[in-house]
PDB file of C-alpha atoms and ligand atoms in Angstrom:
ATOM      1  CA  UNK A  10      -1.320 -32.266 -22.030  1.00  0.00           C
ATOM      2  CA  UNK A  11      -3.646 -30.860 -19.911  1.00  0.00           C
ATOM      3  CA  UNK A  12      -3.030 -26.848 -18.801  1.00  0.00           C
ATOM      4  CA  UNK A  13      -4.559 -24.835 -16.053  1.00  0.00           C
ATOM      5  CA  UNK A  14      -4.034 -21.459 -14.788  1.00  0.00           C
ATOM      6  CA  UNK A  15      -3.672 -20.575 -11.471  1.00  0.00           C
ATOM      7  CA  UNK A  16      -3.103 -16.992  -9.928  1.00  0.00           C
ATOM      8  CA  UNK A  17      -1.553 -17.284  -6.672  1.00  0.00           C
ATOM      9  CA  UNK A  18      -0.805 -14.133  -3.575  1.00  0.00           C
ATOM     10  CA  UNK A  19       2.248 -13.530  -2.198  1.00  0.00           C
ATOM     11  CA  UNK A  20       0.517 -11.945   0.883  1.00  0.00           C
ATOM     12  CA  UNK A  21       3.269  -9.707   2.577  1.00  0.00           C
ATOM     13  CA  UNK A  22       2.362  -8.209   6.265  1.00  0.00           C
ATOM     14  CA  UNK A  23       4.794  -6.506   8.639  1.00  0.00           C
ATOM     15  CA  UNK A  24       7.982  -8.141   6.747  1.00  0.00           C
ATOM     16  CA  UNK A  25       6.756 -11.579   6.992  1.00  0.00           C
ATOM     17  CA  UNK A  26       5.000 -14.167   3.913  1.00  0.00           C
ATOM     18  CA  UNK A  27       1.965 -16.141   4.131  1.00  0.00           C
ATOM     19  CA  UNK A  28       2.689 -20.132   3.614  1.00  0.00           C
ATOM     20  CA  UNK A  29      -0.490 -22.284   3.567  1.00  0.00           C
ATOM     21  CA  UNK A  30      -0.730 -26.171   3.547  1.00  0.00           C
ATOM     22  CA  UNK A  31      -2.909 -27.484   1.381  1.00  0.00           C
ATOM     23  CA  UNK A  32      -5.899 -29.691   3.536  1.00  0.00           C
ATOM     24  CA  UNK A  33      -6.849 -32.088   0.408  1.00  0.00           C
ATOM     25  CA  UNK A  34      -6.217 -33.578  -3.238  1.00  0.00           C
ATOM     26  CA  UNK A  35      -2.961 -34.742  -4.778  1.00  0.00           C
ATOM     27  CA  UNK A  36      -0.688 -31.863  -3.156  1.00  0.00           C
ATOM     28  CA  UNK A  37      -1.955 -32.438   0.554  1.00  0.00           C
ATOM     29  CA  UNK A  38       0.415 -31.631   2.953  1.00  0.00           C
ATOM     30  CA  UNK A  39       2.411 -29.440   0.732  1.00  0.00           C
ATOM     31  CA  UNK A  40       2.625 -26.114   1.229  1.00  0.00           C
ATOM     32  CA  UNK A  41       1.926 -22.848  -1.696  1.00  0.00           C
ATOM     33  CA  UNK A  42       0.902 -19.503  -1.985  1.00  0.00           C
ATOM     34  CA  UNK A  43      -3.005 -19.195  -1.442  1.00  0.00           C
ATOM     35  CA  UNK A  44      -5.422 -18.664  -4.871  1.00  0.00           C
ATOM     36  CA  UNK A  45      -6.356 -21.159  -7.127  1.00  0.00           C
ATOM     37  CA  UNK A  46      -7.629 -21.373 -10.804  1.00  0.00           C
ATOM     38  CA  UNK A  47      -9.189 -18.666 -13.134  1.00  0.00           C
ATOM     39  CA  UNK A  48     -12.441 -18.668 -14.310  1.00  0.00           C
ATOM     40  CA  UNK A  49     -13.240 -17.998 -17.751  1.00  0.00           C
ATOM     41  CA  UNK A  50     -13.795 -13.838 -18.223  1.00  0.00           C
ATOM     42  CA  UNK A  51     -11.872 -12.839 -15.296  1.00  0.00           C
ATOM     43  CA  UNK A  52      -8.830 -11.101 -15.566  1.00  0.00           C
ATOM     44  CA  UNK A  53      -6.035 -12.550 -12.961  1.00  0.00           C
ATOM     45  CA  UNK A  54      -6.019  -9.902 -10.293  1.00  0.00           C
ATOM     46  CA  UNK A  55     -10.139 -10.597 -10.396  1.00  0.00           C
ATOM     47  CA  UNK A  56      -9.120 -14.252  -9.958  1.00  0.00           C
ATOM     48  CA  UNK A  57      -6.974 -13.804  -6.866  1.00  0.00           C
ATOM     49  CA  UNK A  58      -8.917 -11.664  -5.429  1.00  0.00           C
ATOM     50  CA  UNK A  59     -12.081 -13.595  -5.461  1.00  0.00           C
ATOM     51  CA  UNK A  60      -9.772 -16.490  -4.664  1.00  0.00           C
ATOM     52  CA  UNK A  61      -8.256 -15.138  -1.262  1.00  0.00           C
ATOM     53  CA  UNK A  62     -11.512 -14.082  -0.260  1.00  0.00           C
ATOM     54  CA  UNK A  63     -12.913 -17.667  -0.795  1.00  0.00           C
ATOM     55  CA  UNK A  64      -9.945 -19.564   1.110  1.00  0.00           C
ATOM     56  CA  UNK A  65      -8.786 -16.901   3.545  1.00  0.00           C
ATOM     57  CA  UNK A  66     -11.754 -14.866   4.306  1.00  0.00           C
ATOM     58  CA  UNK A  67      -9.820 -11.709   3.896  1.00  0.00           C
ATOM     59  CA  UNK A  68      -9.677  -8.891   0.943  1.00  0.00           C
ATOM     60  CA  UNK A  69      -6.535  -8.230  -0.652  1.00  0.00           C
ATOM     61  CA  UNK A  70      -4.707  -5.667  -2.636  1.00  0.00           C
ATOM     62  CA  UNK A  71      -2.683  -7.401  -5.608  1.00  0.00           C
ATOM     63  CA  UNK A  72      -0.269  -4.683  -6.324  1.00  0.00           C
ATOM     64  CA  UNK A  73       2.568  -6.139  -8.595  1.00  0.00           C
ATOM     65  CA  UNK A  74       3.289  -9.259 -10.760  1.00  0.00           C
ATOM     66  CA  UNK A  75       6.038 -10.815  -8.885  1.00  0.00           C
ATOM     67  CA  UNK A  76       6.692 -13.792 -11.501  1.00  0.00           C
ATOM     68  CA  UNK A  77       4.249 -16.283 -14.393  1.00  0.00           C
ATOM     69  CA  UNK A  78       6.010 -19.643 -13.481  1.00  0.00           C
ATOM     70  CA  UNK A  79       5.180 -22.329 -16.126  1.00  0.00           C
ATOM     71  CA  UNK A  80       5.700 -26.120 -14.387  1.00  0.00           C
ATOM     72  CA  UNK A  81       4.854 -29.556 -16.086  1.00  0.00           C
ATOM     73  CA  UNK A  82       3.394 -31.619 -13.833  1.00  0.00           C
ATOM     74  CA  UNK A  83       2.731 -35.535 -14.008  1.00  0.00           C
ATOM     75  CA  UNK A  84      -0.323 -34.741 -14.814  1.00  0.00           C
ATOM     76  CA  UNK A  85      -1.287 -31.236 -16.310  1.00  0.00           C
ATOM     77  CA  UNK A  86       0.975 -28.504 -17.548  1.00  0.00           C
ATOM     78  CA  UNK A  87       0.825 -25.279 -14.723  1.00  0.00           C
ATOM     79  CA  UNK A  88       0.878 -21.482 -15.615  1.00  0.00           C
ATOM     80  CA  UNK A  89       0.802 -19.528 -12.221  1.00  0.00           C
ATOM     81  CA  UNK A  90       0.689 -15.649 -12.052  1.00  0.00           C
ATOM     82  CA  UNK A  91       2.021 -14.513  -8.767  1.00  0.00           C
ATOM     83  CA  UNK A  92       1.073 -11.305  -7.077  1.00  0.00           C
ATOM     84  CA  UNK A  93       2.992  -9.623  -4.700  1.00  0.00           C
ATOM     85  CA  UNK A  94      -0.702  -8.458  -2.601  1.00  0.00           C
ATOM     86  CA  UNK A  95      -0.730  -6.451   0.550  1.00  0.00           C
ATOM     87  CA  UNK A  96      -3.867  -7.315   3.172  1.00  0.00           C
ATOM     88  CA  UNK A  97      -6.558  -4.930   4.065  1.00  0.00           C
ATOM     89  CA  UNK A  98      -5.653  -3.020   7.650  1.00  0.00           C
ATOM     90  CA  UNK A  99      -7.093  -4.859  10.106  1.00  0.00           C
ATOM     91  CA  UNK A 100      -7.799  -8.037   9.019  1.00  0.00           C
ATOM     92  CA  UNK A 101      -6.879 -11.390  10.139  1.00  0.00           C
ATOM     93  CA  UNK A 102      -6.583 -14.466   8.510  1.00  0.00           C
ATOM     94  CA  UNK A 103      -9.221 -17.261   8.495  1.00  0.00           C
ATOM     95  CA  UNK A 104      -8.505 -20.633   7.146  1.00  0.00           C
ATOM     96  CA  UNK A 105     -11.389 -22.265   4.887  1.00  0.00           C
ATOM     97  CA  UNK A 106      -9.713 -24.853   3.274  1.00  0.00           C
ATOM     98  CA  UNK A 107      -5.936 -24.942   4.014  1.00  0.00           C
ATOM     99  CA  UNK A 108      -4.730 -26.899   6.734  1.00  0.00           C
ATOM    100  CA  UNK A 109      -2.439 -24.753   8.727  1.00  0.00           C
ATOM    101  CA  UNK A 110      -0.548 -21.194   7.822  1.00  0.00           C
ATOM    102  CA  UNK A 111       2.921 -19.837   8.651  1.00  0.00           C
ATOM    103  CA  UNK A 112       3.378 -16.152   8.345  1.00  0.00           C
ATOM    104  CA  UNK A 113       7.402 -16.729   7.120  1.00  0.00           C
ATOM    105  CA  UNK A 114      10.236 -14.105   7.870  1.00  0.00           C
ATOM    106  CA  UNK A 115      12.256 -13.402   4.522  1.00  0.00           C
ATOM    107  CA  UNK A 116      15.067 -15.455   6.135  1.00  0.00           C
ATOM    108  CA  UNK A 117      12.707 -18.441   6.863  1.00  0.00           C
ATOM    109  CA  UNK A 118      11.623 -18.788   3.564  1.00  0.00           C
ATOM    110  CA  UNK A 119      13.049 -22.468   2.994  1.00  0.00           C
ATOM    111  CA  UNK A 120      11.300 -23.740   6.504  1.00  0.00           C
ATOM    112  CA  UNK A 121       8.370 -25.297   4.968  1.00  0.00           C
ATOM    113  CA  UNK A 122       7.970 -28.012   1.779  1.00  0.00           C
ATOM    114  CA  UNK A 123       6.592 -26.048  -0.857  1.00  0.00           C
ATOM    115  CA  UNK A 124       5.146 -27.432  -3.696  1.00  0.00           C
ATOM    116  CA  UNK A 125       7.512 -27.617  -6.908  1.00  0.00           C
ATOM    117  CA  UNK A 126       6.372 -25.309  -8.792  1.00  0.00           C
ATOM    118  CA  UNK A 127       6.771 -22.899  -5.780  1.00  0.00           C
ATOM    119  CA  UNK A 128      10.350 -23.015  -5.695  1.00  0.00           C
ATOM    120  CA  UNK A 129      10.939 -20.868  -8.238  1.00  0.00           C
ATOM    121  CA  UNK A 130       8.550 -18.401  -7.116  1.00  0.00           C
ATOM    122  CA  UNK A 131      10.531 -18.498  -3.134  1.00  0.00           C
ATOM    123  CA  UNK A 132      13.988 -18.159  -5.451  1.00  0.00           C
ATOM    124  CA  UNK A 133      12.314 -15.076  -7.370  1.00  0.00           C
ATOM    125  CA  UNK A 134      11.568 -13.718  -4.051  1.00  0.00           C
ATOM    126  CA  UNK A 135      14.760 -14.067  -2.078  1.00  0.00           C
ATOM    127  CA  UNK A 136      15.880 -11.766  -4.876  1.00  0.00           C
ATOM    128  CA  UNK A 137      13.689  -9.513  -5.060  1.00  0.00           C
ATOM    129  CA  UNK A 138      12.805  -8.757  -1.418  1.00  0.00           C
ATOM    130  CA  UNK A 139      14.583  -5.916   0.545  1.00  0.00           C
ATOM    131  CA  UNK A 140      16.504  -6.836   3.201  1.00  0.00           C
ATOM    132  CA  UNK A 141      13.513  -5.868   5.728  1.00  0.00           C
ATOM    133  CA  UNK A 142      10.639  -8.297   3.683  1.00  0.00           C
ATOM    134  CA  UNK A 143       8.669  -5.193   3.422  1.00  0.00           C
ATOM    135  CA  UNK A 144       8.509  -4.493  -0.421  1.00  0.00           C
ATOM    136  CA  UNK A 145       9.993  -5.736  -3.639  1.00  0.00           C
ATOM    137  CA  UNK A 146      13.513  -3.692  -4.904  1.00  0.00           C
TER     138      UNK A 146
HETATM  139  N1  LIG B 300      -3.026 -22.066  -5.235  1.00  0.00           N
HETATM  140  C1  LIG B 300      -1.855 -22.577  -5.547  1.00  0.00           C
HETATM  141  N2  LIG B 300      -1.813 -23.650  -6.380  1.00  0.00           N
HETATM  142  C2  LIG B 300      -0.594 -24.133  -6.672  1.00  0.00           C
HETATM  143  C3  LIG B 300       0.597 -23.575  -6.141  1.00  0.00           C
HETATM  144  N3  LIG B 300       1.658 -24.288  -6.600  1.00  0.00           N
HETATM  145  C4  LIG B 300       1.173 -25.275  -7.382  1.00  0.00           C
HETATM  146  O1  LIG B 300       1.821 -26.139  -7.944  1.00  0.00           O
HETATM  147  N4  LIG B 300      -0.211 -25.186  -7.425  1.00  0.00           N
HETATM  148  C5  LIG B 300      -1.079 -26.100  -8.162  1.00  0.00           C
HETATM  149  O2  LIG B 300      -2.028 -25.360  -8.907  1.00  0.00           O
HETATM  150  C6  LIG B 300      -3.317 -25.976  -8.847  1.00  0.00           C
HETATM  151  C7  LIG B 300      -4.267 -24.982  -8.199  1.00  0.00           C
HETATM  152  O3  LIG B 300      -5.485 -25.511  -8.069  1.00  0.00           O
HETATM  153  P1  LIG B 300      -6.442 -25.288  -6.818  1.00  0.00           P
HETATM  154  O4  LIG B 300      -6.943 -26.617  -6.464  1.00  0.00           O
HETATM  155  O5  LIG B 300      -5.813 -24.473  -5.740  1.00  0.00           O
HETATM  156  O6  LIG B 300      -7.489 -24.376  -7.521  1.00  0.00           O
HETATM  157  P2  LIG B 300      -8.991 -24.150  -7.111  1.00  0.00           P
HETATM  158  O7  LIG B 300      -9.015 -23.565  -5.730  1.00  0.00           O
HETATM  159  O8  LIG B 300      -9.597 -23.372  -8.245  1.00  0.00           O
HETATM  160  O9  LIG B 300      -9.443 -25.647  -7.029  1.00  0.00           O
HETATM  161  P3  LIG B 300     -10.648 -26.590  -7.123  1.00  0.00           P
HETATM  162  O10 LIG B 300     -10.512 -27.236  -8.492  1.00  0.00           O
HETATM  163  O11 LIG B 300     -10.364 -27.570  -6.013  1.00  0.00           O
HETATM  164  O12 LIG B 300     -11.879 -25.773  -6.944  1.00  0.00           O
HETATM  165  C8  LIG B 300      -3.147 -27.236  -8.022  1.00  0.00           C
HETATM  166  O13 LIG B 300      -2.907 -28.340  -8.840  1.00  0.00           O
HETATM  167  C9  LIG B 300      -1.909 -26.935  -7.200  1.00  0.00           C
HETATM  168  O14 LIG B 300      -1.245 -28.077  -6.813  1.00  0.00           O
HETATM  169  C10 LIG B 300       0.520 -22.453  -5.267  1.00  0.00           C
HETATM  170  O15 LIG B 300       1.500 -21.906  -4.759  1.00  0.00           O
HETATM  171  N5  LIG B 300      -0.733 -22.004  -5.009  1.00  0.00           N
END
């Protein structure tokens, strides 16, 4: 089976968690962490750095591996390194390619359709979030 690996950020700001909806391909309409897939030679936190940059115009700090989640898809077999990533002071948002973004409260964490793989990652995160979304325990 095909594999691909994907880093995705778990962009935190002022307690709340950056949903985007994807804007094309299989998955439109369903909603993930922003990033995408690694090129060859660059290490993941390269990757989704160069990645949030691309889709969200912004520059972000990845500062801990949250969770790898490993999914088989229909189609391909997914590896996805998440990183719990903090934004640069100051800077907003832009979207390039998603559709739409939700800045989620811990609590509103199940409010949008994320993509299967995701699940696991929002599960990983209920636990590991303090009660005020500001930092993992
Ligand atoms: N970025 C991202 N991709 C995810 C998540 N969950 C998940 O299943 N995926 C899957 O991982 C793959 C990521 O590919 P992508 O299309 O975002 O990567 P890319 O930006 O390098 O894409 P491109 O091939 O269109 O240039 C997609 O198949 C997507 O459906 C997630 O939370 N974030």
């Amino acid at each position: 089976m095909k594999r691909i690996e994907v880093c995705a950020a778990i962009l935190h700001h002022e307690g709340r968690i950056l949903a985007t909806q994807r804007g094309y391909g299989d998955f439109k309409d369903g909603w993930e962490f922003p990033g995408g897939k690694m090129e060859p030679g660059e290490t993941p936190e390269e990757c989704i750095v160069r990645e949030i940059k691309e889709e969200l115009n912004v520059d972000i700090v990845p500062e801990a591996l949250l969770t790898t989640v490993e999914c088989d898809y229909p189609a391909f077999h997914l590896t996805m390194h998440c990183f719990w990533s903090a934004i640069a002071a100051n800077e907003q948002v832009e979207l390039l390619e998603h559709e739409a973004a939700k800045w989620l409260l811990p609590s509103e964490l199940d409010a949008v359709q994320w993509l299967p793989a995701d699940l696991e990652v929002v599960d990983c995160l209920k636990k590991r979030l303090n009660p005020q979304g500001t930092a993992l325990e």
